[in-house]
Tab-separated table of C-alpha atoms in Angstrom:
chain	number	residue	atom	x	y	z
A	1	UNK	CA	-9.898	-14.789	-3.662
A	2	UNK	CA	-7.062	-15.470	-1.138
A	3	UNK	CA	-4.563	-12.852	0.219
A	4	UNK	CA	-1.489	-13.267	1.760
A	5	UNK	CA	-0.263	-11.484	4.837
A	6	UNK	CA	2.761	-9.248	4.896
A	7	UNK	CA	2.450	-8.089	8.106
A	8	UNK	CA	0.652	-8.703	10.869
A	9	UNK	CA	-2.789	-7.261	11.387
A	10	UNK	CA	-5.237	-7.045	14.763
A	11	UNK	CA	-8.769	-5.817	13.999
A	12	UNK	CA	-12.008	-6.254	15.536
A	13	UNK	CA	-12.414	-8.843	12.673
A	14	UNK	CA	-9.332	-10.793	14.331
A	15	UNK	CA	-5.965	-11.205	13.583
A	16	UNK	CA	-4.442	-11.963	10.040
A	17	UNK	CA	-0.829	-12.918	10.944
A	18	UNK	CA	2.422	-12.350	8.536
A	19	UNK	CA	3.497	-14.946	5.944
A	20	UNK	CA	-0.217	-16.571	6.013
A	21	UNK	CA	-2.980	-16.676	3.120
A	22	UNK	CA	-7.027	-16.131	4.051
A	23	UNK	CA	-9.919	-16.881	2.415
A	24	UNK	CA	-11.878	-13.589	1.343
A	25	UNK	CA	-14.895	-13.759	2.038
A	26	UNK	CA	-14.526	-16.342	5.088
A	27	UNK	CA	-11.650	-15.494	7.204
A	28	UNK	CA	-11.196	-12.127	5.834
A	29	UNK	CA	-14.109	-9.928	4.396
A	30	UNK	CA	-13.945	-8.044	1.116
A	31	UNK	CA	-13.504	-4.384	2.575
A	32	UNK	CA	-10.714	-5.121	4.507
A	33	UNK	CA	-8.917	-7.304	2.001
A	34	UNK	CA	-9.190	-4.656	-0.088
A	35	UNK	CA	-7.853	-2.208	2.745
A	36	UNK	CA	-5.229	-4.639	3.093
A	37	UNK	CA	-4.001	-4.603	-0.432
A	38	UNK	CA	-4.268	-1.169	-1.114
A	39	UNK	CA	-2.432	-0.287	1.664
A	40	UNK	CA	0.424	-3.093	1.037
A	41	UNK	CA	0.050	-4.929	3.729
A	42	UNK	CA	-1.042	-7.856	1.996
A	43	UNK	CA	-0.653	-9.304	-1.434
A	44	UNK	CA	-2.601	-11.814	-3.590
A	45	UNK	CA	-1.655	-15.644	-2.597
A	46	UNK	CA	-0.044	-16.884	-5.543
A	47	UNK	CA	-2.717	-19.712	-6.466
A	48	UNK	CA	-5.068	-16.343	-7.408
A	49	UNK	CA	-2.028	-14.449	-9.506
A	50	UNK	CA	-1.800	-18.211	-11.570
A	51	UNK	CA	-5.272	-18.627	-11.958
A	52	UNK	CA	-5.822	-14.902	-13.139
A	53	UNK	CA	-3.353	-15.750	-16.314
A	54	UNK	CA	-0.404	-14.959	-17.992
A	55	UNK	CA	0.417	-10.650	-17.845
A	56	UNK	CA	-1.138	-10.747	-14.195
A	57	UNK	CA	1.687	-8.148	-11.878
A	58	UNK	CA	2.856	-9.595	-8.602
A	59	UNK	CA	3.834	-6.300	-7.693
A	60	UNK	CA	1.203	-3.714	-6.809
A	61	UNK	CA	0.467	-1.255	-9.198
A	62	UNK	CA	2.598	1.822	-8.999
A	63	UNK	CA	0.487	4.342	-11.240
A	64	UNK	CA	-1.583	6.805	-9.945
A	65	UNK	CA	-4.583	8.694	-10.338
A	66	UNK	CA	-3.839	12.450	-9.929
A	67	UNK	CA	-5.958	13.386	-7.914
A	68	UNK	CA	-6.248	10.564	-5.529
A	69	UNK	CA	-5.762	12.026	-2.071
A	70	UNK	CA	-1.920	10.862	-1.078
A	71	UNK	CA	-3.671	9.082	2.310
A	72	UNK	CA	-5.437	6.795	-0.385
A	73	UNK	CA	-1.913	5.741	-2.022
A	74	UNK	CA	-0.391	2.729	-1.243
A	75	UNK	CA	3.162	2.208	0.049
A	76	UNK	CA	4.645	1.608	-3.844
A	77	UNK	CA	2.371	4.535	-5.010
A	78	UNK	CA	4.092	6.736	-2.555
A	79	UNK	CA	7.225	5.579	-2.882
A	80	UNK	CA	6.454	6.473	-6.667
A	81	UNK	CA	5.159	9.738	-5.922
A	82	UNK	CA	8.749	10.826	-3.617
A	83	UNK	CA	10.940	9.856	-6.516
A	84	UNK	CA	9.048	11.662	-9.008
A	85	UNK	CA	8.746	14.852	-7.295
A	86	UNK	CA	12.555	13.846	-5.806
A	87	UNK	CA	11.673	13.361	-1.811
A	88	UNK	CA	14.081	11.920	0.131
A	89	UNK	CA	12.078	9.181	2.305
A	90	UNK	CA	15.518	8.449	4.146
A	91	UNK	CA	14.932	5.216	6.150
A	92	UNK	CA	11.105	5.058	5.872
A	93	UNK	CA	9.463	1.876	4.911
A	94	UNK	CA	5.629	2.118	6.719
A	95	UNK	CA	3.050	3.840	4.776
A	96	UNK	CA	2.714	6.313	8.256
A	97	UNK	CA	6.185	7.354	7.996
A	98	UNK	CA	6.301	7.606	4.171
A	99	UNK	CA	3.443	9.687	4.016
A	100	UNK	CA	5.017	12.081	7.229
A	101	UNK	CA	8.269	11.983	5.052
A	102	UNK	CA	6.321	13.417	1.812
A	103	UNK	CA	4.062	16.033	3.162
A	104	UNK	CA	6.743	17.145	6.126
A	105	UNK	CA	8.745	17.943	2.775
A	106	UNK	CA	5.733	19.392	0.432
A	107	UNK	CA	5.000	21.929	3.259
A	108	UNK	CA	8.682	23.435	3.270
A	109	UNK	CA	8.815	23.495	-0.342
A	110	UNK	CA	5.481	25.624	-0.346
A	111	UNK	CA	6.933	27.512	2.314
A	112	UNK	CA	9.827	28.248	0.664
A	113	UNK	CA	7.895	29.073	-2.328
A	114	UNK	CA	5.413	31.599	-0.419
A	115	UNK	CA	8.365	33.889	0.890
């Protein structure tokens, strides 16, 4: 598998930089490839989304489980999540600043609620 970089990343692992593809395992190992992806900060190269077959999303996938904790969600999941429930994420685009956007508004909508 081979991921491509759409941000930059520093970890103890090294650095991935944006707009570059890695080798997983090799230059990138599993867990944080799939850390990476999950969190959209990286995206299959496009060799892997050809060889994987016709049907095969570019995008990440936008449905949900439930339950999964919103801290688990990636950034299209969230962004998912605030239209459905109709949050207003004004001008946030990192998953840090989504997520403050979502539960910031969740919390005055219980609080409302509770009065």
């Amino acid at each position: 598998m081979r991921i491509t970089m759409k941000t930059l990343s520093a970890h103890p692992e090294g650095t991935l930089e944006n707009g570059k593809t890695y080798d997983v395992p090799g230059q990138c190992s599993e867990d944080r490839a799939v850390e990476l992806l999950d969190g959209g900060y990286a995206v299959l190269a496009e060799e892997d989304l050809a060889a994987a077959g016709p049907g095969t999303r570019a995008e990440p996938d936008t449905e949900i489980e439930a339950d999964k904790p919103l801290e688990k969600r990636t950034v299209e999941q969230l962004k998912a999540f605030a239209a459905e429930q109709q949050i207003d994420l004004g001008d946030a685009s990192k998953k840090a600043e989504i997520l403050d956007a979502i539960t910031t508004e969740l919390a005055r909508r219980e609080a409302e609620s509770g009065d």
